[in-house]
Every structure is written in structure tokens, then in C-alpha cells.
PDB file of C-alpha atoms in Angstrom:
ATOM      1  CA  MET A 149     252.026  52.305 180.952  1.00 44.00           C
ATOM      2  CA  THR A 150     254.901  49.914 181.576  1.00 44.00           C
ATOM      3  CA  LYS A 151     257.905  49.673 179.260  1.00 41.00           C
ATOM      4  CA  THR A 152     256.537  46.525 177.620  1.00 42.00           C
ATOM      5  CA  GLN A 153     253.147  48.063 176.843  1.00 41.00           C
ATOM      6  CA  HIS A 154     252.613  50.189 173.769  1.00 40.00           C
ATOM      7  CA  LYS A 155     250.114  52.936 173.125  1.00 43.00           C
ATOM      8  CA  ASP A 156     247.161  51.311 171.397  1.00 45.00           C
ATOM      9  CA  THR A 157     245.464  53.376 168.698  1.00 45.00           C
ATOM     10  CA  THR A 158     243.385  50.585 167.157  1.00 45.00           C
ATOM     11  CA  GLY A 159     241.037  49.925 170.067  1.00 51.00           C
ATOM     12  CA  GLY A 160     242.784  46.600 170.695  1.00 53.00           C
ATOM     13  CA  ASP A 161     243.984  45.175 173.975  1.00 56.00           C
ATOM     14  CA  PRO A 162     247.645  45.933 174.772  1.00 56.00           C
ATOM     15  CA  GLU A 163     247.772  42.597 176.616  1.00 62.00           C
ATOM     16  CA  LEU A 164     247.137  40.827 173.278  1.00 55.00           C
ATOM     17  CA  PRO A 165     249.951  42.039 170.988  1.00 56.00           C
ATOM     18  CA  ASP A 166     249.039  39.580 168.179  1.00 56.00           C
ATOM     19  CA  GLN A 167     245.806  41.441 167.358  1.00 54.00           C
ATOM     20  CA  LYS A 168     245.605  42.606 163.774  1.00 57.00           C
ATOM     21  CA  ASP A 169     245.505  46.295 162.954  1.00 54.00           C
ATOM     22  CA  ILE A 170     241.850  47.171 162.397  1.00 57.00           C
ATOM     23  CA  SER A 171     242.367  50.712 161.184  1.00 56.00           C
ATOM     24  CA  ASP A 172     241.794  49.850 157.500  1.00 58.00           C
ATOM     25  CA  ALA A 173     239.563  46.798 157.813  1.00 73.00           C
ATOM     26  CA  ALA A 174     236.013  47.381 156.554  1.00 87.00           C
ATOM     27  CA  LEU A 175     233.186  46.212 158.781  1.00 91.00           C
ATOM     28  CA  ASN A 176     230.281  44.243 157.424  1.00 93.00           C
ATOM     29  CA  ASP A 177     226.753  45.165 158.563  1.00 92.00           C
ATOM     30  CA  THR A 178     226.666  42.533 161.331  1.00 95.00           C
ATOM     31  CA  GLU A 179     230.030  43.532 162.786  1.00 95.00           C
ATOM     32  CA  ARG A 180     229.089  47.206 162.642  1.00 94.00           C
ATOM     33  CA  ALA A 181     225.726  46.535 164.296  1.00 95.00           C
ATOM     34  CA  LYS A 182     227.317  44.476 167.103  1.00 97.00           C
ATOM     35  CA  ILE A 183     229.861  47.177 167.917  1.00 97.00           C
ATOM     36  CA  ILE A 184     227.210  49.916 167.861  1.00 96.00           C
ATOM     37  CA  TYR A 185     224.892  47.766 169.999  1.00 97.00           C
ATOM     38  CA  ARG A 186     227.480  47.079 172.688  1.00 98.00           C
ATOM     39  CA  LEU A 187     228.802  50.619 172.933  1.00 98.00           C
ATOM     40  CA  THR A 188     225.321  52.143 172.884  1.00 97.00           C
ATOM     41  CA  LEU A 189     224.166  49.718 175.573  1.00 97.00           C
ATOM     42  CA  ARG A 190     227.171  50.766 177.678  1.00 97.00           C
ATOM     43  CA  LEU A 191     226.164  54.411 177.195  1.00 97.00           C
ATOM     44  CA  MET A 192     222.551  53.748 178.222  1.00 95.00           C
ATOM     45  CA  LEU A 193     223.517  51.754 181.312  1.00 95.00           C
ATOM     46  CA  THR A 194     226.088  54.350 182.358  1.00 96.00           C
ATOM     47  CA  VAL A 195     223.552  57.162 182.008  1.00 93.00           C
ATOM     48  CA  LEU A 196     220.862  55.174 183.839  1.00 91.00           C
ATOM     49  CA  GLY A 197     223.305  54.306 186.626  1.00 92.00           C
ATOM     50  CA  GLU A 198     224.220  57.975 187.042  1.00 92.00           C
ATOM     51  CA  ALA A 199     220.529  58.885 187.128  1.00 89.00           C
ATOM     52  CA  MET A 200     219.887  56.308 189.850  1.00 88.00           C
ATOM     53  CA  ARG A 201     222.756  57.729 191.864  1.00 91.00           C
ATOM     54  CA  LYS A 202     221.453  61.301 191.574  1.00 89.00           C
ATOM     55  CA  THR A 203     217.710  60.883 192.224  1.00 90.00           C
ATOM     56  CA  PRO A 204     215.509  58.919 194.614  1.00 92.00           C
ATOM     57  CA  LEU A 205     213.355  57.590 191.750  1.00 93.00           C
ATOM     58  CA  ASP A 206     213.456  53.977 190.712  1.00 92.00           C
ATOM     59  CA  PRO A 207     214.453  53.312 187.082  1.00 92.00           C
ATOM     60  CA  ILE A 208     210.877  52.905 185.794  1.00 94.00           C
ATOM     61  CA  ASP A 209     209.665  56.182 187.337  1.00 96.00           C
ATOM     62  CA  HIS A 210     212.757  57.920 186.003  1.00 94.00           C
ATOM     63  CA  ILE A 211     212.125  56.592 182.484  1.00 94.00           C
ATOM     64  CA  LEU A 212     208.448  57.603 182.685  1.00 96.00           C
ATOM     65  CA  ALA A 213     209.303  61.147 183.777  1.00 96.00           C
ATOM     66  CA  LEU A 214     211.983  61.607 181.121  1.00 93.00           C
ATOM     67  CA  GLY A 215     209.764  60.001 178.473  1.00 95.00           C
ATOM     68  CA  ILE A 216     207.075  62.558 179.271  1.00 97.00           C
ATOM     69  CA  GLY A 217     209.634  65.367 179.235  1.00 95.00           C
ATOM     70  CA  SER A 218     210.869  64.227 175.834  1.00 95.00           C
ATOM     71  CA  ALA A 219     207.329  64.038 174.453  1.00 96.00           C
ATOM     72  CA  ASN A 220     206.559  67.493 175.890  1.00 97.00           C
ATOM     73  CA  LEU A 221     209.397  69.042 173.891  1.00 96.00           C
ATOM     74  CA  SER A 222     209.388  66.853 170.769  1.00 96.00           C
ATOM     75  CA  HIS A 223     207.879  69.668 168.693  1.00 95.00           C
ATOM     76  CA  ILE A 224     210.954  71.767 169.539  1.00 95.00           C
ATOM     77  CA  ASP A 225     213.547  68.975 169.351  1.00 94.00           C
ATOM     78  CA  SER A 226     212.314  67.783 165.925  1.00 95.00           C
ATOM     79  CA  ASN A 227     212.865  71.223 164.405  1.00 95.00           C
ATOM     80  CA  PRO A 228     216.588  72.099 164.127  1.00 96.00           C
ATOM     81  CA  GLU A 229     215.934  75.850 164.115  1.00 96.00           C
ATOM     82  CA  LEU A 230     213.664  75.755 167.184  1.00 94.00           C
ATOM     83  CA  CYS A 231     216.048  73.373 168.937  1.00 94.00           C
ATOM     84  CA  ARG A 232     218.946  75.807 168.506  1.00 95.00           C
ATOM     85  CA  GLN A 233     216.722  78.767 169.464  1.00 94.00           C
ATOM     86  CA  HIS A 234     215.738  77.097 172.749  1.00 93.00           C
ATOM     87  CA  ALA A 235     219.184  75.652 173.569  1.00 92.00           C
ATOM     88  CA  PRO A 236     220.283  78.514 175.886  1.00 91.00           C
ATOM     89  CA  GLY A 237     217.537  78.026 178.485  1.00 90.00           C
ATOM     90  CA  ILE A 238     214.933  75.791 180.061  1.00 92.00           C
ATOM     91  CA  GLU A 239     211.638  75.731 178.190  1.00 92.00           C
ATOM     92  CA  PRO A 240     208.859  76.974 180.488  1.00 92.00           C
ATOM     93  CA  ASP A 241     205.829  74.769 181.106  1.00 92.00           C
ATOM     94  CA  ALA A 242     203.788  76.942 178.723  1.00 93.00           C
ATOM     95  CA  ARG A 243     206.035  75.797 175.802  1.00 94.00           C
ATOM     96  CA  ARG A 244     205.598  72.126 176.708  1.00 96.00           C
ATOM     97  CA  ARG A 245     202.885  70.023 175.099  1.00 97.00           C
ATOM     98  CA  GLY A 246     201.107  67.524 177.302  1.00 97.00           C
ATOM     99  CA  ILE A 247     200.905  63.790 176.711  1.00 97.00           C
ATOM    100  CA  SER A 248     198.184  61.468 177.956  1.00 97.00           C
ATOM    101  CA  ARG A 249     198.748  58.557 180.305  1.00 96.00           C
ATOM    102  CA  GLY A 250     197.713  56.223 177.509  1.00 96.00           C
ATOM    103  CA  GLY A 251     200.111  57.895 175.088  1.00 96.00           C
ATOM    104  CA  ILE A 252     203.092  57.378 177.365  1.00 96.00           C
ATOM    105  CA  ALA A 253     202.032  53.779 178.148  1.00 97.00           C
ATOM    106  CA  ARG A 254     201.844  53.017 174.416  1.00 96.00           C
ATOM    107  CA  ALA A 255     205.127  54.808 173.642  1.00 95.00           C
ATOM    108  CA  LEU A 256     206.983  52.817 176.327  1.00 94.00           C
ATOM    109  CA  HIS A 257     205.041  49.556 175.775  1.00 96.00           C
ATOM    110  CA  MET A 258     204.038  49.399 179.435  1.00 96.00           C
ATOM    111  CA  PRO A 259     200.775  48.246 181.044  1.00 96.00           C
ATOM    112  CA  ALA A 260     198.333  51.152 181.314  1.00 96.00           C
ATOM    113  CA  GLU A 261     197.468  50.499 184.965  1.00 96.00           C
ATOM    114  CA  THR A 262     201.122  50.392 186.003  1.00 96.00           C
ATOM    115  CA  VAL A 263     201.742  53.655 184.176  1.00 97.00           C
ATOM    116  CA  ARG A 264     198.656  55.301 185.703  1.00 97.00           C
ATOM    117  CA  ARG A 265     199.667  54.337 189.248  1.00 97.00           C
ATOM    118  CA  ARG A 266     203.272  55.459 188.841  1.00 97.00           C
ATOM    119  CA  LEU A 267     202.341  58.727 187.126  1.00 98.00           C
ATOM    120  CA  ASN A 268     199.911  59.584 189.906  1.00 97.00           C
ATOM    121  CA  ALA A 269     202.768  59.211 192.399  1.00 97.00           C
ATOM    122  CA  LEU A 270     204.980  61.473 190.250  1.00 97.00           C
ATOM    123  CA  ILE A 271     202.198  64.076 190.123  1.00 97.00           C
ATOM    124  CA  GLU A 272     201.866  63.913 193.904  1.00 96.00           C
ATOM    125  CA  ALA A 273     205.653  64.399 194.193  1.00 95.00           C
ATOM    126  CA  GLN A 274     205.326  67.487 191.943  1.00 96.00           C
ATOM    127  CA  VAL A 275     207.663  66.038 189.338  1.00 96.00           C
ATOM    128  CA  LEU A 276     204.807  66.018 186.809  1.00 97.00           C
ATOM    129  CA  VAL A 277     201.979  68.487 186.313  1.00 96.00           C
ATOM    130  CA  GLU A 278     198.578  67.441 185.002  1.00 97.00           C
ATOM    131  CA  ARG A 279     196.973  69.905 182.592  1.00 97.00           C
ATOM    132  CA  ASN A 280     194.013  69.847 180.214  1.00 97.00           C
ATOM    133  CA  ASP A 281     196.275  68.776 177.329  1.00 97.00           C
ATOM    134  CA  GLY A 282     197.954  65.997 179.339  1.00 97.00           C
ATOM    135  CA  LEU A 283     200.959  65.465 181.580  1.00 98.00           C
ATOM    136  CA  VAL A 284     204.030  67.680 181.604  1.00 97.00           C
ATOM    137  CA  LEU A 285     207.431  67.229 183.235  1.00 97.00           C
ATOM    138  CA  ALA A 286     207.478  70.436 185.261  1.00 94.00           C
ATOM    139  CA  ALA A 287     210.328  72.755 184.282  1.00 93.00           C
ATOM    140  CA  ASP A 288     210.879  73.499 187.965  1.00 94.00           C
ATOM    141  CA  ASN A 289     210.362  69.973 189.310  1.00 95.00           C
ATOM    142  CA  PRO A 290     212.072  69.364 192.656  1.00 95.00           C
ATOM    143  CA  LEU A 291     214.403  66.684 191.216  1.00 94.00           C
ATOM    144  CA  ARG A 292     215.475  68.957 188.343  1.00 92.00           C
ATOM    145  CA  LEU A 293     214.831  66.146 185.853  1.00 93.00           C
ATOM    146  CA  GLY A 294     215.419  67.407 182.330  1.00 90.00           C
ATOM    147  CA  SER A 295     216.716  70.776 183.512  1.00 89.00           C
ATOM    148  CA  ASN A 296     219.904  69.800 185.322  1.00 89.00           C
ATOM    149  CA  GLN A 297     222.992  71.184 183.594  1.00 90.00           C
ATOM    150  CA  GLU A 298     225.239  68.678 185.386  1.00 92.00           C
ATOM    151  CA  SER A 299     223.223  65.861 183.819  1.00 92.00           C
ATOM    152  CA  TRP A 300     223.457  67.489 180.392  1.00 93.00           C
ATOM    153  CA  LEU A 301     227.238  67.697 180.726  1.00 95.00           C
ATOM    154  CA  PHE A 302     227.532  64.113 181.990  1.00 96.00           C
ATOM    155  CA  ILE A 303     225.459  62.766 179.090  1.00 95.00           C
ATOM    156  CA  THR A 304     227.409  64.948 176.639  1.00 96.00           C
ATOM    157  CA  HIS A 305     230.671  63.464 177.927  1.00 97.00           C
ATOM    158  CA  GLN A 306     229.286  59.928 177.601  1.00 97.00           C
ATOM    159  CA  PHE A 307     228.004  60.596 174.080  1.00 97.00           C
ATOM    160  CA  GLU A 308     231.362  62.042 172.988  1.00 97.00           C
ATOM    161  CA  ARG A 309     233.024  58.950 174.479  1.00 97.00           C
ATOM    162  CA  LEU A 310     230.650  56.784 172.411  1.00 97.00           C
ATOM    163  CA  VAL A 311     231.554  58.650 169.218  1.00 96.00           C
ATOM    164  CA  ARG A 312     235.303  58.348 169.949  1.00 96.00           C
ATOM    165  CA  ASP A 313     234.974  54.638 170.750  1.00 97.00           C
ATOM    166  CA  LEU A 314     232.971  53.962 167.589  1.00 96.00           C
ATOM    167  CA  LYS A 315     235.566  55.767 165.492  1.00 95.00           C
ATOM    168  CA  ALA A 316     238.407  53.856 167.187  1.00 95.00           C
ATOM    169  CA  ARG A 317     236.696  50.596 166.198  1.00 95.00           C
ATOM    170  CA  GLY A 318     236.293  51.633 162.566  1.00 94.00           C
ATOM    171  CA  VAL A 319     232.585  52.443 162.682  1.00 94.00           C
ATOM    172  CA  SER A 320     231.711  55.339 160.399  1.00 87.00           C
ATOM    173  CA  LEU A 321     228.831  57.584 161.353  1.00 83.00           C
ATOM    174  CA  ASP A 322     227.314  57.959 157.907  1.00 79.00           C
ATOM    175  CA  ASP A 323     223.611  57.505 157.246  1.00 62.00           C
ATOM    176  CA  ARG A 324     223.802  53.857 156.275  1.00 63.00           C
ATOM    177  CA  SER A 325     221.733  51.444 158.293  1.00 59.00           C
ATOM    178  CA  PRO A 326     222.333  47.691 158.442  1.00 54.00           C
ATOM    179  CA  SER A 327     219.696  45.594 156.796  1.00 55.00           C
ATOM    180  CA  VAL A 328     217.291  44.040 159.273  1.00 53.00           C
ATOM    181  CA  SER A 329     215.739  40.688 158.520  1.00 49.00           C
TER     182      SER A 329
END
């Protein structure tokens, strides 16, 4: 910081000293939604960019694999007690619940044939496993998708940054949701 710059605690731009102090200004639903939208979009793009840097998969294949992994473990993640119980380790394939090709295509709003073709390639690459109950993101997949502690830490850092940035802009994290028309 140069001598003419001051430490900004309001989230404003130090180059624009005439900005008003936002620390006590209440946000309306539209302002709150815009700030959340922009900062969340930044988080998603940052995480996706890091994923593209770390794996040879294209973004769509990466999203498909992680979407399947999320579906496989949703019965654990939706239960706070089970989620905490399983937090110390990687859930083995036996604890994962399969999802059909059609289920993942519907969940991601993607054409079924595109999904089928891409998932077959991920099965061939041993990222996914096909079982009687559907597809599973293999716990020991060669790309370590879903089980990479470095990725967990990176995403944790980005999420904590999001929370700090929201707070700095006056966005409270209560349960209120803006009205959608």
C-alpha cells in the first residue's frame, strides 16, 4: 500500500475514495441477489478452472463424473450425522449408490445420447464403474476425482473466501431467500 492509499474495510475500491461506507447500509433483495450471484459465479469458475488445470478431462466430462459422485453419496451428504461420521475417510464403492445414465442426463439437463457416449468413455477410462444399480464414481479412480484432499482444501479456501467477501459486502447468511418472480 502506498502512503495515499488507505486500508479498505468496506469492500470498496481504494482508488475511488468518494465511495460511501456500506457497512451499515441494508441491501434490498435485488442487490443481495446480484452480489451473491457474482461472487458465487466467481467461485464456480475458479473451481472449474482449477479442475481443468489438474485433470485431462474436458469440463463436461468433469461435471458428469462429479455429478455422478455427488448422486452416489447424496444419501450420506443429506444426513448431517452420516456426513460427519464419514468425513474422516473416502467412502468405499460399496457405500455408494448408483445412478442411471438417464438419471444423470435429467439431473444435468443434457441430451441422453451425449451423456451416454461421454459416460461410456469415462467407464473405459476407469473413472466410473457400471454396476447393477447404476454408475458410480470409483473411489479409487485414476484421476482421484472426489477423493483428492488437495481439491477439498482448494475448494474450502475458495468457499471461505466467498463467505468473507459476502460479509464484506454486507450480505448476511441467514435463511432468507429473495423473492423470485
